[in-house]
mmCIF file of C-alpha atoms in Angstrom:
data_model
loop_
_atom_site.group_PDB
_atom_site.id
_atom_site.type_symbol
_atom_site.label_atom_id
_atom_site.label_comp_id
_atom_site.label_asym_id
_atom_site.label_seq_id
_atom_site.Cartn_x
_atom_site.Cartn_y
_atom_site.Cartn_z
ATOM 1 C CA UNK P 118 120.836 110.922 76.675
ATOM 2 C CA UNK P 119 119.007 114.234 76.968
ATOM 3 C CA UNK P 120 117.073 114.988 80.324
ATOM 4 C CA UNK P 121 114.033 117.029 80.961
ATOM 5 C CA UNK P 122 113.128 119.279 83.797
ATOM 6 C CA UNK P 123 109.580 120.779 84.365
ATOM 7 C CA UNK P 124 108.655 123.571 86.654
ATOM 8 C CA UNK P 125 106.409 123.511 88.758
ATOM 9 C CA UNK P 126 106.056 119.908 89.769
ATOM 10 C CA UNK P 127 102.698 120.548 91.370
ATOM 11 C CA UNK P 128 100.400 123.323 91.617
ATOM 12 C CA UNK P 129 96.850 123.883 93.094
ATOM 13 C CA UNK P 130 95.198 126.587 91.381
ATOM 14 C CA UNK P 131 91.760 128.817 91.555
ATOM 15 C CA UNK P 132 89.280 128.562 89.084
ATOM 16 C CA UNK P 133 89.756 131.217 86.387
ATOM 17 C CA UNK P 134 93.252 131.607 86.686
ATOM 18 C CA UNK P 135 96.108 130.630 84.611
ATOM 19 C CA UNK P 136 99.187 128.656 85.150
ATOM 20 C CA UNK P 137 102.231 128.503 82.910
ATOM 21 C CA UNK P 138 104.251 125.232 82.924
ATOM 22 C CA UNK P 139 107.959 125.494 81.664
ATOM 23 C CA UNK P 140 109.993 122.756 79.938
ATOM 24 C CA UNK P 141 113.860 122.635 79.945
ATOM 25 C CA UNK P 142 115.707 120.020 77.726
ATOM 26 C CA UNK P 143 119.522 119.528 78.739
ATOM 27 C CA UNK P 144 120.400 119.607 75.369
ATOM 28 C CA UNK P 145 119.038 120.717 71.619
ATOM 29 C CA UNK P 146 116.016 118.675 70.607
ATOM 30 C CA UNK P 147 114.068 118.875 67.296
ATOM 31 C CA UNK P 148 110.624 118.573 68.612
ATOM 32 C CA UNK P 149 108.908 119.137 71.417
ATOM 33 C CA UNK P 150 105.212 117.842 72.713
ATOM 34 C CA UNK P 151 102.695 118.747 75.364
ATOM 35 C CA UNK P 152 100.628 115.707 76.764
ATOM 36 C CA UNK P 153 97.978 115.772 79.343
ATOM 37 C CA UNK P 154 97.090 112.708 81.286
ATOM 38 C CA UNK P 155 93.885 112.724 83.648
ATOM 39 C CA UNK P 156 93.478 110.477 86.150
ATOM 40 C CA UNK P 157 93.373 106.969 85.195
ATOM 41 C CA UNK P 158 93.606 107.684 81.518
ATOM 42 C CA UNK P 159 96.260 107.570 78.932
ATOM 43 C CA UNK P 160 98.492 110.516 77.658
ATOM 44 C CA UNK P 161 96.803 112.772 75.056
ATOM 45 C CA UNK P 162 98.715 114.641 72.889
ATOM 46 C CA UNK P 163 97.957 118.594 73.059
ATOM 47 C CA UNK P 164 100.191 119.894 70.666
ATOM 48 C CA UNK P 165 103.353 119.909 68.909
ATOM 49 C CA UNK P 166 105.858 122.971 70.069
ATOM 50 C CA UNK P 167 107.539 124.490 66.872
ATOM 51 C CA UNK P 168 110.752 126.397 67.223
ATOM 52 C CA UNK P 169 110.172 129.960 65.923
ATOM 53 C CA UNK P 170 106.612 129.490 64.624
ATOM 54 C CA UNK P 171 103.023 128.619 66.080
ATOM 55 C CA UNK P 172 102.367 125.376 67.668
ATOM 56 C CA UNK P 173 100.310 122.734 65.963
ATOM 57 C CA UNK P 174 97.402 121.846 68.180
ATOM 58 C CA UNK P 175 95.449 118.547 68.064
ATOM 59 C CA UNK P 176 91.862 118.332 67.715
ATOM 60 C CA UNK P 177 89.906 119.374 70.837
ATOM 61 C CA UNK P 178 92.850 121.865 72.062
ATOM 62 C CA UNK P 179 92.931 125.365 70.954
ATOM 63 C CA UNK P 180 95.622 127.839 71.169
ATOM 64 C CA UNK P 181 93.516 130.333 73.431
ATOM 65 C CA UNK P 182 93.181 127.732 76.088
ATOM 66 C CA UNK P 183 96.615 126.467 75.722
ATOM 67 C CA UNK P 184 99.154 128.797 74.334
ATOM 68 C CA UNK P 185 102.612 127.467 73.683
ATOM 69 C CA UNK P 186 105.681 128.934 73.472
ATOM 70 C CA UNK P 187 108.958 127.355 71.950
ATOM 71 C CA UNK P 188 111.949 130.371 71.811
ATOM 72 C CA UNK P 189 114.655 127.903 70.989
ATOM 73 C CA UNK P 190 115.651 124.236 70.667
ATOM 74 C CA UNK P 191 115.723 123.552 74.634
ATOM 75 C CA UNK P 192 112.923 125.500 75.958
ATOM 76 C CA UNK P 193 109.270 125.740 76.023
ATOM 77 C CA UNK P 194 106.035 126.704 77.790
ATOM 78 C CA UNK P 195 102.484 125.487 78.066
ATOM 79 C CA UNK P 196 100.054 127.746 79.790
ATOM 80 C CA UNK P 197 96.755 126.672 81.008
ATOM 81 C CA UNK P 198 94.321 129.464 80.772
ATOM 82 C CA UNK P 199 91.051 130.382 82.535
ATOM 83 C CA UNK P 200 91.423 127.028 84.461
ATOM 84 C CA UNK P 201 88.372 125.028 85.188
ATOM 85 C CA UNK P 202 88.257 121.990 87.453
ATOM 86 C CA UNK P 203 88.249 119.709 84.355
ATOM 87 C CA UNK P 204 91.752 121.077 83.693
ATOM 88 C CA UNK P 205 93.042 119.171 86.689
ATOM 89 C CA UNK P 206 95.551 116.631 85.472
ATOM 90 C CA UNK P 207 99.254 115.710 84.711
ATOM 91 C CA UNK P 208 100.885 117.651 81.999
ATOM 92 C CA UNK P 209 103.813 116.320 80.660
ATOM 93 C CA UNK P 210 106.460 117.684 78.312
ATOM 94 C CA UNK P 211 108.105 115.424 75.592
ATOM 95 C CA UNK P 212 110.921 115.568 73.248
ATOM 96 C CA UNK P 213 112.535 113.798 70.362
ATOM 97 C CA UNK P 214 113.713 114.045 66.779
ATOM 98 C CA UNK P 215 111.736 114.257 63.723
ATOM 99 C CA UNK P 216 112.507 110.789 62.085
ATOM 100 C CA UNK P 217 111.651 108.399 65.112
ATOM 101 C CA UNK P 218 109.113 107.760 67.562
ATOM 102 C CA UNK P 219 111.816 107.817 70.366
ATOM 103 C CA UNK P 220 110.817 110.346 73.053
ATOM 104 C CA UNK P 221 111.890 111.334 76.281
ATOM 105 C CA UNK P 222 109.576 112.639 78.828
ATOM 106 C CA UNK P 223 109.699 115.123 81.740
ATOM 107 C CA UNK P 224 108.690 114.207 85.362
ATOM 108 C CA UNK P 225 105.151 115.824 84.832
ATOM 109 C CA UNK P 226 103.427 118.910 86.465
ATOM 110 C CA UNK P 227 100.473 117.702 88.646
ATOM 111 C CA UNK P 228 97.816 120.480 88.394
ATOM 112 C CA UNK P 229 94.879 120.850 90.783
ATOM 113 C CA UNK P 230 92.037 123.329 90.045
ATOM 114 C CA UNK P 231 89.811 124.199 92.661
ATOM 115 C CA UNK E 53 93.072 108.262 62.908
ATOM 116 C CA UNK E 54 95.389 105.457 64.119
ATOM 117 C CA UNK E 55 94.837 104.209 67.360
ATOM 118 C CA UNK E 56 96.387 101.821 69.737
ATOM 119 C CA UNK E 57 94.052 99.215 71.584
ATOM 120 C CA UNK E 58 95.419 97.770 75.195
ATOM 121 C CA UNK E 59 92.308 95.656 76.236
ATOM 122 C CA UNK E 60 93.600 95.179 79.722
ATOM 123 C CA UNK E 61 93.617 97.648 82.352
ATOM 124 C CA UNK E 62 95.031 95.534 84.971
ATOM 125 C CA UNK E 63 97.410 92.440 84.693
ATOM 126 C CA UNK E 64 98.280 90.477 87.954
ATOM 127 C CA UNK E 65 100.532 87.745 87.889
ATOM 128 C CA UNK E 66 102.730 85.659 90.296
ATOM 129 C CA UNK E 67 106.603 86.165 90.435
ATOM 130 C CA UNK E 68 108.094 83.445 87.766
ATOM 131 C CA UNK E 69 104.794 83.586 85.832
ATOM 132 C CA UNK E 70 104.798 84.325 82.111
ATOM 133 C CA UNK E 71 103.418 87.586 80.885
ATOM 134 C CA UNK E 72 102.073 88.753 77.930
ATOM 135 C CA UNK E 73 100.591 92.323 77.689
ATOM 136 C CA UNK E 74 98.295 92.731 74.608
ATOM 137 C CA UNK E 75 98.454 95.843 72.087
ATOM 138 C CA UNK E 76 96.660 96.314 68.872
ATOM 139 C CA UNK E 77 97.037 98.712 66.542
ATOM 140 C CA UNK E 78 95.214 100.210 63.423
ATOM 141 C CA UNK E 79 96.492 99.113 60.034
ATOM 142 C CA UNK E 80 99.049 101.650 58.589
ATOM 143 C CA UNK E 81 101.105 99.823 56.157
ATOM 144 C CA UNK E 82 104.235 99.861 57.734
ATOM 145 C CA UNK E 83 103.650 100.905 61.315
ATOM 146 C CA UNK E 84 106.263 102.038 63.676
ATOM 147 C CA UNK E 85 105.499 100.630 67.434
ATOM 148 C CA UNK E 86 106.730 101.165 70.714
ATOM 149 C CA UNK E 87 106.487 100.241 74.580
ATOM 150 C CA UNK E 88 106.745 102.687 76.819
ATOM 151 C CA UNK E 89 107.181 101.928 80.878
ATOM 152 C CA UNK E 90 106.443 103.897 83.654
ATOM 153 C CA UNK E 91 107.479 102.735 87.153
ATOM 154 C CA UNK E 92 106.294 103.966 90.346
ATOM 155 C CA UNK E 93 107.485 107.603 91.096
ATOM 156 C CA UNK E 94 109.311 107.460 87.954
ATOM 157 C CA UNK E 95 108.911 109.207 84.481
ATOM 158 C CA UNK E 96 107.739 107.588 81.363
ATOM 159 C CA UNK E 97 110.766 106.032 79.469
ATOM 160 C CA UNK E 98 111.156 103.832 76.503
ATOM 161 C CA UNK E 99 111.271 99.893 76.818
ATOM 162 C CA UNK E 100 111.731 98.916 73.635
ATOM 163 C CA UNK E 101 110.957 99.731 69.705
ATOM 164 C CA UNK E 102 109.951 96.998 67.009
ATOM 165 C CA UNK E 103 112.592 97.851 64.421
ATOM 166 C CA UNK E 104 115.333 97.181 66.947
ATOM 167 C CA UNK E 105 113.996 93.270 67.634
ATOM 168 C CA UNK E 106 115.897 93.435 70.736
ATOM 169 C CA UNK E 107 115.240 92.261 74.201
ATOM 170 C CA UNK E 108 115.286 94.706 76.912
ATOM 171 C CA UNK E 109 114.840 93.572 80.635
ATOM 172 C CA UNK E 110 113.705 90.174 79.419
ATOM 173 C CA UNK E 111 110.972 91.871 77.439
ATOM 174 C CA UNK E 112 110.379 91.308 73.873
ATOM 175 C CA UNK E 113 107.693 92.326 71.588
ATOM 176 C CA UNK E 114 106.997 90.663 68.067
ATOM 177 C CA UNK E 115 104.998 92.858 65.429
ATOM 178 C CA UNK E 116 102.353 90.508 63.796
ATOM 179 C CA UNK E 117 100.950 92.236 60.701
ATOM 180 C CA UNK E 118 98.293 89.604 60.104
ATOM 181 C CA UNK E 119 96.841 90.053 63.740
ATOM 182 C CA UNK E 120 97.709 94.044 63.891
ATOM 183 C CA UNK E 121 99.102 93.013 67.440
ATOM 184 C CA UNK E 122 102.268 94.093 69.055
ATOM 185 C CA UNK E 123 101.989 92.017 72.244
ATOM 186 C CA UNK E 124 104.711 92.296 74.773
ATOM 187 C CA UNK E 125 106.169 89.203 76.629
ATOM 188 C CA UNK E 126 108.297 87.754 79.431
ATOM 189 C CA UNK E 127 109.017 84.532 80.161
ATOM 190 C CA UNK E 128 109.386 84.720 83.798
ATOM 191 C CA UNK E 129 108.031 87.925 85.565
ATOM 192 C CA UNK E 130 109.816 89.657 88.122
ATOM 193 C CA UNK E 131 108.593 91.725 91.110
ATOM 194 C CA UNK E 132 110.382 94.692 89.661
ATOM 195 C CA UNK E 133 108.614 94.631 86.491
ATOM 196 C CA UNK E 134 105.652 95.967 88.200
ATOM 197 C CA UNK E 135 104.771 99.225 86.406
ATOM 198 C CA UNK E 136 102.320 100.741 83.936
ATOM 199 C CA UNK E 137 102.989 99.910 80.487
ATOM 200 C CA UNK E 138 101.975 101.755 77.426
ATOM 201 C CA UNK E 139 101.722 100.644 74.030
ATOM 202 C CA UNK E 140 102.299 103.464 71.472
ATOM 203 C CA UNK E 141 102.317 104.075 67.750
ATOM 204 C CA UNK E 142 104.141 106.645 65.673
ATOM 205 C CA UNK E 143 101.486 108.642 63.524
ATOM 206 C CA UNK E 144 101.588 110.882 60.376
ATOM 207 C CA UNK E 145 103.419 114.048 61.466
ATOM 208 C CA UNK E 146 105.687 112.584 64.221
ATOM 209 C CA UNK E 147 103.045 112.303 66.366
ATOM 210 C CA UNK E 148 103.287 109.509 69.233
ATOM 211 C CA UNK E 149 99.779 108.301 70.024
ATOM 212 C CA UNK E 150 99.478 105.882 73.483
ATOM 213 C CA UNK E 151 97.323 103.292 74.320
ATOM 214 C CA UNK E 152 95.191 103.049 77.503
ATOM 215 C CA UNK E 153 98.061 101.477 79.383
ATOM 216 C CA UNK E 154 98.053 98.298 81.427
ATOM 217 C CA UNK E 155 99.301 98.118 85.351
ATOM 218 C CA UNK E 156 101.308 95.143 85.634
ATOM 219 C CA UNK E 157 101.506 93.837 89.329
ATOM 220 C CA UNK E 158 103.820 90.902 89.867
ATOM 221 C CA UNK E 159 103.070 89.312 93.324
ATOM 222 C CA UNK E 160 105.541 87.461 95.260
#
């Protein structure tokens, strides 16, 4: 099955800066997703990354804060903009097809904002 | 919005004891439900899905529409089963929504 890699695996950033996380899948996938996993909490879906069009954001998440790109069927980026300590979390990339809930997940990016 | 509830944050059992991780979902007619697992230092991965009705690593999960439950069971826990377990439901728009997760600790 497909494998997802994410870069960076972790980062420590200053308040007010931005970080772009890259997600690469080793084969073409129909759908890509971004999740956030805050300490001690479950996975929260941020958005669905749509190839060739704007991402679909979940309630509570906006494009200005979390711009997403998906230029092709194997790659996506998530930017965390104007970071604050509340953005400290693990960000997970996920991929799957359109007809089932079968998903693969990346290893995550652990972000700490000081 | 459909939601998934896992009432237990932590479940601790002895090796060889039966395990039941609880999951309740909100009604959606014909739900699609999954169990995902995350072992220590590994990425999240699929354990099983209800439509396949299979047993993976000795685990099974039966969909009970009357109780809107999808509990995960194993008759004899092993130490290597220690992990975080997430119940998940596929929502409209192909969005996979997760419960809060249950940590399973199997003690020797």
